[in-house]
C-alpha cells in the first residue's frame, strides 16, 4: 500500500547510490528507523541535497511503496547541526551517537522518547566546546546519551545496589553477565568501579543530556562509564561500536 507521510527525522547515515542518488538511514519521529532513497540528490541543482547530510534534523516527506526503501519527496531543515560538522571534536563525538542509534535501533518501530533523546543529544552537542586532549568517547554528552539509549532499550545496568545480594554499600565492580554493580563479596571478576565512577554514572543517567558537561566528570569516572556502556553493548546486543575503538 503506497502512502506519503511527513515526519521529523534525523539522518543517521547516507551513502551514494547509482549515478545521482543517495540511500539514507534515518530515524523518524513517526516510525523509528527507516531506509529511504533520495533521488537526484547528488546533482548540483537538487532541491534538497544539502539538507540530507548525517546529523541533519529535517521535516521529511516520505513516499512508501512496496519496497523496503521509501522515497524522499521533500525535506525542510529543522536544524542543520552544521556546528557539529564544522569541528573535528564535535564531529567525532557526534558520530559515536549516530552509530549507537544505528546499532540499537535496527527495526522500524516508533519511539518518541528515543527520537527526543537523539534531538536533545544533537542540540547539546551544537553547544559543546571542543575539549583538547580528551578522547571524544569520554565526552559526558555522548556518555549520557548512550546511557539513556540503554535505559530506553531495557539494557541499562542496575547500579544503585549489588545486583547479586542487594547490598547498597561497598560496590566495587560491574558484572555485565549479572547486569549490574556488585559488592566485593559477590565480585567474580567484573570491571572495577570507583566511587567516582558510580557517582558519575548516577549523574549521567539522572541528569538531562544538556546538563552532562556540568557534572564535573573526571577522566577515570568517564573511562569507567564508557566501560559500562561498551560491555552492555557487547553482552546484551552482541556488538561493538567502530567509532568507540578510535
Ligand atoms: Zn553482593
PDB file of C-alpha atoms and ligand atoms in Angstrom:
ATOM      1  CA  UNK A   1       0.000   0.000   0.000  1.00  0.00           C
ATOM      2  CA  UNK A   2       1.502   3.308  -1.049  1.00  0.00           C
ATOM      3  CA  UNK A   3       1.330   6.296   1.244  1.00  0.00           C
ATOM      4  CA  UNK A   4       3.133   9.563   1.748  1.00  0.00           C
ATOM      5  CA  UNK A   5       3.895  10.718   5.266  1.00  0.00           C
ATOM      6  CA  UNK A   6       5.543  13.842   6.605  1.00  0.00           C
ATOM      7  CA  UNK A   7       7.586  13.336   9.722  1.00  0.00           C
ATOM      8  CA  UNK A   8      10.502  14.844  11.576  1.00  0.00           C
ATOM      9  CA  UNK A   9      13.642  12.781  11.096  1.00  0.00           C
ATOM     10  CA  UNK A  10      17.376  12.780  11.741  1.00  0.00           C
ATOM     11  CA  UNK A  11      19.762  11.492   9.064  1.00  0.00           C
ATOM     12  CA  UNK A  12      21.984   8.814  10.653  1.00  0.00           C
ATOM     13  CA  UNK A  13      23.898   7.656   7.600  1.00  0.00           C
ATOM     14  CA  UNK A  14      23.999   8.378   3.901  1.00  0.00           C
ATOM     15  CA  UNK A  15      25.767   6.734   1.011  1.00  0.00           C
ATOM     16  CA  UNK A  16      25.880   7.253  -2.754  1.00  0.00           C
ATOM     17  CA  UNK A  17      23.645   5.052  -4.874  1.00  0.00           C
ATOM     18  CA  UNK A  18      23.610   4.840  -8.659  1.00  0.00           C
ATOM     19  CA  UNK A  19      24.665   7.922 -10.565  1.00  0.00           C
ATOM     20  CA  UNK A  20      22.986  10.696  -8.655  1.00  0.00           C
ATOM     21  CA  UNK A  21      21.040   9.212  -5.770  1.00  0.00           C
ATOM     22  CA  UNK A  22      21.702   8.635  -2.119  1.00  0.00           C
ATOM     23  CA  UNK A  23      20.417   5.972   0.230  1.00  0.00           C
ATOM     24  CA  UNK A  24      19.685   7.365   3.674  1.00  0.00           C
ATOM     25  CA  UNK A  25      19.224   5.688   7.014  1.00  0.00           C
ATOM     26  CA  UNK A  26      17.022   7.975   9.045  1.00  0.00           C
ATOM     27  CA  UNK A  27      15.441   7.855  12.480  1.00  0.00           C
ATOM     28  CA  UNK A  28      11.950   9.257  12.217  1.00  0.00           C
ATOM     29  CA  UNK A  29       9.599  10.556  14.883  1.00  0.00           C
ATOM     30  CA  UNK A  30       6.677   8.752  13.244  1.00  0.00           C
ATOM     31  CA  UNK A  31       8.028   5.234  12.888  1.00  0.00           C
ATOM     32  CA  UNK A  32      11.611   4.922  14.084  1.00  0.00           C
ATOM     33  CA  UNK A  33      14.359   3.615  11.833  1.00  0.00           C
ATOM     34  CA  UNK A  34      13.719   3.775   8.093  1.00  0.00           C
ATOM     35  CA  UNK A  35      15.638   3.486   4.881  1.00  0.00           C
ATOM     36  CA  UNK A  36      14.943   5.979   2.114  1.00  0.00           C
ATOM     37  CA  UNK A  37      16.263   6.860  -1.292  1.00  0.00           C
ATOM     38  CA  UNK A  38      16.810  10.496  -2.198  1.00  0.00           C
ATOM     39  CA  UNK A  39      16.760  10.694  -5.992  1.00  0.00           C
ATOM     40  CA  UNK A  40      18.986  13.080  -7.924  1.00  0.00           C
ATOM     41  CA  UNK A  41      20.337  14.424  -4.676  1.00  0.00           C
ATOM     42  CA  UNK A  42      23.956  14.472  -5.858  1.00  0.00           C
ATOM     43  CA  UNK A  43      23.166  16.794  -8.752  1.00  0.00           C
ATOM     44  CA  UNK A  44      24.062  20.400  -8.067  1.00  0.00           C
ATOM     45  CA  UNK A  45      20.537  21.520  -8.889  1.00  0.00           C
ATOM     46  CA  UNK A  46      18.927  19.105  -6.426  1.00  0.00           C
ATOM     47  CA  UNK A  47      16.073  20.620  -4.456  1.00  0.00           C
ATOM     48  CA  UNK A  48      17.104  19.158  -1.125  1.00  0.00           C
ATOM     49  CA  UNK A  49      20.632  17.768  -1.492  1.00  0.00           C
ATOM     50  CA  UNK A  50      22.361  19.859   1.149  1.00  0.00           C
ATOM     51  CA  UNK A  51      19.663  19.189   3.711  1.00  0.00           C
ATOM     52  CA  UNK A  52      20.148  15.444   3.847  1.00  0.00           C
ATOM     53  CA  UNK A  53      23.594  15.079   5.403  1.00  0.00           C
ATOM     54  CA  UNK A  54      24.215  12.959   8.505  1.00  0.00           C
ATOM     55  CA  UNK A  55      23.160  14.938  11.628  1.00  0.00           C
ATOM     56  CA  UNK A  56      20.554  16.949   9.683  1.00  0.00           C
ATOM     57  CA  UNK A  57      17.286  17.240  11.591  1.00  0.00           C
ATOM     58  CA  UNK A  58      14.633  17.658   8.926  1.00  0.00           C
ATOM     59  CA  UNK A  59      10.973  17.512   8.235  1.00  0.00           C
ATOM     60  CA  UNK A  60      10.859  14.760   5.688  1.00  0.00           C
ATOM     61  CA  UNK A  61       8.250  13.775   3.121  1.00  0.00           C
ATOM     62  CA  UNK A  62       8.457  10.013   2.575  1.00  0.00           C
ATOM     63  CA  UNK A  63       6.579   8.016  -0.010  1.00  0.00           C
ATOM     64  CA  UNK A  64       6.285   4.357   0.858  1.00  0.00           C
ATOM     65  CA  UNK A  65       5.735   1.927  -1.966  1.00  0.00           C
ATOM     66  CA  UNK A  66       6.051  -1.846  -1.863  1.00  0.00           C
ATOM     67  CA  UNK A  67       9.789  -1.962  -1.320  1.00  0.00           C
ATOM     68  CA  UNK A  68      11.711  -1.550   1.881  1.00  0.00           C
ATOM     69  CA  UNK A  69      13.091   1.831   0.934  1.00  0.00           C
ATOM     70  CA  UNK A  70      10.862   4.873   0.987  1.00  0.00           C
ATOM     71  CA  UNK A  71      11.392   7.713  -1.457  1.00  0.00           C
ATOM     72  CA  UNK A  72      12.121  11.205  -0.236  1.00  0.00           C
ATOM     73  CA  UNK A  73       9.546  13.605  -1.678  1.00  0.00           C
ATOM     74  CA  UNK A  74      10.574  16.695   0.268  1.00  0.00           C
ATOM     75  CA  UNK A  75      12.872  17.914   3.013  1.00  0.00           C
ATOM     76  CA  UNK A  76      12.989  21.106   5.026  1.00  0.00           C
ATOM     77  CA  UNK A  77      15.547  21.813   7.715  1.00  0.00           C
ATOM     78  CA  UNK A  78      14.523  21.914  11.349  1.00  0.00           C
ATOM     79  CA  UNK A  79      18.164  22.202  12.474  1.00  0.00           C
ATOM     80  CA  UNK A  80      21.206  21.825  10.239  1.00  0.00           C
ATOM     81  CA  UNK A  81      23.641  20.960  13.066  1.00  0.00           C
ATOM     82  CA  UNK A  82      26.428  22.494  10.958  1.00  0.00           C
ATOM     83  CA  UNK A  83      28.277  23.244  14.178  1.00  0.00           C
ATOM     84  CA  UNK A  84      28.750  19.522  14.754  1.00  0.00           C
ATOM     85  CA  UNK A  85      30.242  19.017  11.276  1.00  0.00           C
ATOM     86  CA  UNK A  86      32.451  22.109  11.463  1.00  0.00           C
ATOM     87  CA  UNK A  87      34.644  20.919  14.346  1.00  0.00           C
ATOM     88  CA  UNK A  88      36.683  17.694  14.496  1.00  0.00           C
ATOM     89  CA  UNK A  89      35.983  17.019  18.178  1.00  0.00           C
ATOM     90  CA  UNK A  90      32.233  17.588  17.941  1.00  0.00           C
ATOM     91  CA  UNK A  91      32.132  15.513  14.746  1.00  0.00           C
ATOM     92  CA  UNK A  92      33.818  12.503  16.404  1.00  0.00           C
ATOM     93  CA  UNK A  93      31.516  12.739  19.442  1.00  0.00           C
ATOM     94  CA  UNK A  94      28.512  13.022  17.130  1.00  0.00           C
ATOM     95  CA  UNK A  95      29.465  10.013  15.005  1.00  0.00           C
ATOM     96  CA  UNK A  96      29.545   7.841  18.144  1.00  0.00           C
ATOM     97  CA  UNK A  97      25.980   8.917  18.918  1.00  0.00           C
ATOM     98  CA  UNK A  98      24.780   8.206  15.369  1.00  0.00           C
ATOM     99  CA  UNK A  99      26.424   4.761  15.350  1.00  0.00           C
ATOM    100  CA  UNK A 100      24.811   3.955  18.718  1.00  0.00           C
ATOM    101  CA  UNK A 101      21.406   4.763  17.174  1.00  0.00           C
ATOM    102  CA  UNK A 102      22.162   2.619  14.119  1.00  0.00           C
ATOM    103  CA  UNK A 103      23.209  -0.379  16.230  1.00  0.00           C
ATOM    104  CA  UNK A 104      20.497  -0.152  18.917  1.00  0.00           C
ATOM    105  CA  UNK A 105      17.582   0.700  16.620  1.00  0.00           C
ATOM    106  CA  UNK A 106      17.594  -1.639  13.658  1.00  0.00           C
ATOM    107  CA  UNK A 107      13.832  -2.011  13.228  1.00  0.00           C
ATOM    108  CA  UNK A 108      11.044   0.203  12.038  1.00  0.00           C
ATOM    109  CA  UNK A 109       9.414   0.838  15.401  1.00  0.00           C
ATOM    110  CA  UNK A 110       8.190   4.143  16.748  1.00  0.00           C
ATOM    111  CA  UNK A 111       9.800   5.514  19.922  1.00  0.00           C
ATOM    112  CA  UNK A 112       9.128   9.161  20.609  1.00  0.00           C
ATOM    113  CA  UNK A 113      11.466   9.018  23.599  1.00  0.00           C
ATOM    114  CA  UNK A 114      14.375   7.730  21.531  1.00  0.00           C
ATOM    115  CA  UNK A 115      13.713  10.432  18.928  1.00  0.00           C
ATOM    116  CA  UNK A 116      13.623  13.096  21.646  1.00  0.00           C
ATOM    117  CA  UNK A 117      16.870  11.807  23.196  1.00  0.00           C
ATOM    118  CA  UNK A 118      18.520  11.936  19.758  1.00  0.00           C
ATOM    119  CA  UNK A 119      17.463  15.519  19.045  1.00  0.00           C
ATOM    120  CA  UNK A 120      18.494  16.633  22.554  1.00  0.00           C
ATOM    121  CA  UNK A 121      21.874  14.979  22.093  1.00  0.00           C
ATOM    122  CA  UNK A 122      22.444  16.846  18.807  1.00  0.00           C
ATOM    123  CA  UNK A 123      21.236  20.156  20.288  1.00  0.00           C
ATOM    124  CA  UNK A 124      23.573  19.756  23.293  1.00  0.00           C
ATOM    125  CA  UNK A 125      26.468  18.846  21.010  1.00  0.00           C
ATOM    126  CA  UNK A 126      25.960  22.026  18.942  1.00  0.00           C
ATOM    127  CA  UNK A 127      26.779  23.968  22.122  1.00  0.00           C
ATOM    128  CA  UNK A 128      29.747  21.834  23.202  1.00  0.00           C
ATOM    129  CA  UNK A 129      33.167  23.460  23.088  1.00  0.00           C
ATOM    130  CA  UNK A 130      35.998  21.229  21.819  1.00  0.00           C
ATOM    131  CA  UNK A 131      37.916  19.547  24.651  1.00  0.00           C
ATOM    132  CA  UNK A 132      41.604  19.460  23.672  1.00  0.00           C
ATOM    133  CA  UNK A 133      43.315  16.270  24.776  1.00  0.00           C
ATOM    134  CA  UNK A 134      40.096  14.472  25.660  1.00  0.00           C
ATOM    135  CA  UNK A 135      39.047  11.329  23.829  1.00  0.00           C
ATOM    136  CA  UNK A 136      35.704  12.016  22.121  1.00  0.00           C
ATOM    137  CA  UNK A 137      34.434   8.699  23.514  1.00  0.00           C
ATOM    138  CA  UNK A 138      34.857  10.121  27.041  1.00  0.00           C
ATOM    139  CA  UNK A 139      32.737  13.205  26.406  1.00  0.00           C
ATOM    140  CA  UNK A 140      29.954  13.381  29.012  1.00  0.00           C
ATOM    141  CA  UNK A 141      27.346  14.412  26.420  1.00  0.00           C
ATOM    142  CA  UNK A 142      27.721  11.207  24.406  1.00  0.00           C
ATOM    143  CA  UNK A 143      28.117   9.025  27.531  1.00  0.00           C
ATOM    144  CA  UNK A 144      24.864  10.445  28.905  1.00  0.00           C
ATOM    145  CA  UNK A 145      23.117   9.916  25.558  1.00  0.00           C
ATOM    146  CA  UNK A 146      24.234   6.285  25.298  1.00  0.00           C
ATOM    147  CA  UNK A 147      23.200   5.501  28.891  1.00  0.00           C
ATOM    148  CA  UNK A 148      19.756   6.929  28.110  1.00  0.00           C
ATOM    149  CA  UNK A 149      19.513   4.791  24.972  1.00  0.00           C
ATOM    150  CA  UNK A 150      20.481   1.727  27.026  1.00  0.00           C
ATOM    151  CA  UNK A 151      17.746   2.618  29.505  1.00  0.00           C
ATOM    152  CA  UNK A 152      15.159   3.048  26.718  1.00  0.00           C
ATOM    153  CA  UNK A 153      16.248  -0.291  25.235  1.00  0.00           C
ATOM    154  CA  UNK A 154      15.918  -2.072  28.570  1.00  0.00           C
ATOM    155  CA  UNK A 155      19.680  -2.718  28.793  1.00  0.00           C
ATOM    156  CA  UNK A 156      20.641  -0.178  31.458  1.00  0.00           C
ATOM    157  CA  UNK A 157      22.569  -1.979  34.202  1.00  0.00           C
ATOM    158  CA  UNK A 158      21.404  -1.819  37.799  1.00  0.00           C
ATOM    159  CA  UNK A 159      23.954   0.380  39.569  1.00  0.00           C
ATOM    160  CA  UNK A 160      22.466   1.526  42.885  1.00  0.00           C
ATOM    161  CA  UNK A 161      22.961  -1.716  44.863  1.00  0.00           C
ATOM    162  CA  UNK A 162      24.657  -5.092  44.472  1.00  0.00           C
ATOM    163  CA  UNK A 163      22.775  -6.924  41.744  1.00  0.00           C
ATOM    164  CA  UNK A 164      23.579 -10.283  43.398  1.00  0.00           C
ATOM    165  CA  UNK A 165      22.895  -9.691  47.133  1.00  0.00           C
ATOM    166  CA  UNK A 166      21.210  -6.279  47.356  1.00  0.00           C
ATOM    167  CA  UNK A 167      23.904  -4.632  49.489  1.00  0.00           C
ATOM    168  CA  UNK A 168      23.774  -0.861  48.857  1.00  0.00           C
ATOM    169  CA  UNK A 169      27.262  -0.018  50.138  1.00  0.00           C
ATOM    170  CA  UNK A 170      30.685  -1.149  49.109  1.00  0.00           C
ATOM    171  CA  UNK A 171      30.077  -1.657  45.409  1.00  0.00           C
ATOM    172  CA  UNK A 172      33.381  -2.389  43.695  1.00  0.00           C
ATOM    173  CA  UNK A 173      32.737  -3.647  40.171  1.00  0.00           C
ATOM    174  CA  UNK A 174      30.392  -4.000  37.235  1.00  0.00           C
ATOM    175  CA  UNK A 175      29.452  -7.508  36.164  1.00  0.00           C
ATOM    176  CA  UNK A 176      27.942  -7.433  32.642  1.00  0.00           C
ATOM    177  CA  UNK A 177      26.651 -11.014  32.880  1.00  0.00           C
ATOM    178  CA  UNK A 178      24.645 -10.087  36.002  1.00  0.00           C
ATOM    179  CA  UNK A 179      23.510  -6.776  34.508  1.00  0.00           C
ATOM    180  CA  UNK A 180      24.769  -4.532  37.280  1.00  0.00           C
ATOM    181  CA  UNK A 181      27.157  -3.489  40.010  1.00  0.00           C
ATOM    182  CA  UNK A 182      28.397  -5.959  42.634  1.00  0.00           C
ATOM    183  CA  UNK A 183      29.929  -5.761  46.115  1.00  0.00           C
ATOM    184  CA  UNK A 184      33.357  -7.229  46.944  1.00  0.00           C
ATOM    185  CA  UNK A 185      31.850 -10.485  48.240  1.00  0.00           C
ATOM    186  CA  UNK A 186      29.904 -11.060  45.009  1.00  0.00           C
ATOM    187  CA  UNK A 187      32.581  -9.869  42.577  1.00  0.00           C
ATOM    188  CA  UNK A 188      33.615 -12.721  40.311  1.00  0.00           C
ATOM    189  CA  UNK A 189      35.921 -10.798  38.010  1.00  0.00           C
ATOM    190  CA  UNK A 190      33.871  -7.770  36.990  1.00  0.00           C
ATOM    191  CA  UNK A 191      35.131  -4.438  35.677  1.00  0.00           C
ATOM    192  CA  UNK A 192      36.391  -2.380  38.659  1.00  0.00           C
ATOM    193  CA  UNK A 193      34.283   0.659  39.551  1.00  0.00           C
ATOM    194  CA  UNK A 194      35.460   3.504  41.804  1.00  0.00           C
ATOM    195  CA  UNK A 195      33.132   5.598  43.946  1.00  0.00           C
ATOM    196  CA  UNK A 196      33.733   8.475  41.487  1.00  0.00           C
ATOM    197  CA  UNK A 197      32.707   6.167  38.668  1.00  0.00           C
ATOM    198  CA  UNK A 198      29.499   5.110  40.437  1.00  0.00           C
ATOM    199  CA  UNK A 199      28.644   8.742  41.241  1.00  0.00           C
ATOM    200  CA  UNK A 200      29.443   9.746  37.671  1.00  0.00           C
ATOM    201  CA  UNK A 201      27.192   7.030  36.246  1.00  0.00           C
ATOM    202  CA  UNK A 202      24.334   8.050  38.546  1.00  0.00           C
ATOM    203  CA  UNK A 203      24.725  11.656  37.410  1.00  0.00           C
ATOM    204  CA  UNK A 204      24.921  10.774  33.711  1.00  0.00           C
ATOM    205  CA  UNK A 205      21.805   8.612  33.956  1.00  0.00           C
ATOM    206  CA  UNK A 206      19.797  11.073  36.037  1.00  0.00           C
ATOM    207  CA  UNK A 207      20.635  14.462  34.539  1.00  0.00           C
ATOM    208  CA  UNK A 208      19.305  15.867  31.265  1.00  0.00           C
ATOM    209  CA  UNK A 209      21.815  15.362  28.422  1.00  0.00           C
ATOM    210  CA  UNK A 210      22.392  19.123  28.164  1.00  0.00           C
ATOM    211  CA  UNK A 211      23.494  19.187  31.835  1.00  0.00           C
ATOM    212  CA  UNK A 212      26.044  16.365  31.474  1.00  0.00           C
ATOM    213  CA  UNK A 213      29.050  18.702  30.884  1.00  0.00           C
ATOM    214  CA  UNK A 214      28.292  20.446  34.200  1.00  0.00           C
ATOM    215  CA  UNK A 215      28.596  17.217  36.224  1.00  0.00           C
ATOM    216  CA  UNK A 216      32.363  17.640  36.567  1.00  0.00           C
ATOM    217  CA  UNK A 217      33.036  14.111  35.354  1.00  0.00           C
ATOM    218  CA  UNK A 218      36.701  13.215  35.845  1.00  0.00           C
ATOM    219  CA  UNK A 219      38.752  11.184  33.410  1.00  0.00           C
ATOM    220  CA  UNK A 220      38.663   7.997  35.486  1.00  0.00           C
ATOM    221  CA  UNK A 221      34.901   8.214  36.076  1.00  0.00           C
ATOM    222  CA  UNK A 222      34.373   8.809  32.345  1.00  0.00           C
ATOM    223  CA  UNK A 223      36.504   5.766  31.473  1.00  0.00           C
ATOM    224  CA  UNK A 224      34.508   3.612  33.877  1.00  0.00           C
ATOM    225  CA  UNK A 225      31.212   4.889  32.448  1.00  0.00           C
ATOM    226  CA  UNK A 226      32.487   4.072  28.963  1.00  0.00           C
ATOM    227  CA  UNK A 227      33.387   0.552  30.177  1.00  0.00           C
ATOM    228  CA  UNK A 228      29.827   0.031  31.418  1.00  0.00           C
ATOM    229  CA  UNK A 229      28.411   1.262  28.088  1.00  0.00           C
ATOM    230  CA  UNK A 230      30.664  -0.857  25.858  1.00  0.00           C
ATOM    231  CA  UNK A 231      30.290  -4.028  27.940  1.00  0.00           C
ATOM    232  CA  UNK A 232      26.498  -3.581  27.955  1.00  0.00           C
ATOM    233  CA  UNK A 233      26.572  -3.337  24.153  1.00  0.00           C
ATOM    234  CA  UNK A 234      28.705  -6.456  23.896  1.00  0.00           C
ATOM    235  CA  UNK A 235      26.820  -8.514  26.439  1.00  0.00           C
ATOM    236  CA  UNK A 236      23.224  -7.570  25.579  1.00  0.00           C
ATOM    237  CA  UNK A 237      23.485  -6.541  21.960  1.00  0.00           C
ATOM    238  CA  UNK A 238      26.459  -8.577  20.783  1.00  0.00           C
ATOM    239  CA  UNK A 239      28.040  -5.595  19.033  1.00  0.00           C
ATOM    240  CA  UNK A 240      30.811  -3.047  19.364  1.00  0.00           C
ATOM    241  CA  UNK A 241      30.810   0.481  18.026  1.00  0.00           C
ATOM    242  CA  UNK A 242      33.510   1.072  15.430  1.00  0.00           C
ATOM    243  CA  UNK A 243      33.621   4.751  16.423  1.00  0.00           C
ATOM    244  CA  UNK A 244      34.424   3.851  20.039  1.00  0.00           C
ATOM    245  CA  UNK A 245      37.559   1.909  19.161  1.00  0.00           C
ATOM    246  CA  UNK A 246      39.217   5.049  17.771  1.00  0.00           C
TER     247      UNK A 246
HETATM  248 ZN1  LIG B   1      26.809  -8.526  46.787  1.00  0.00          ZN
END
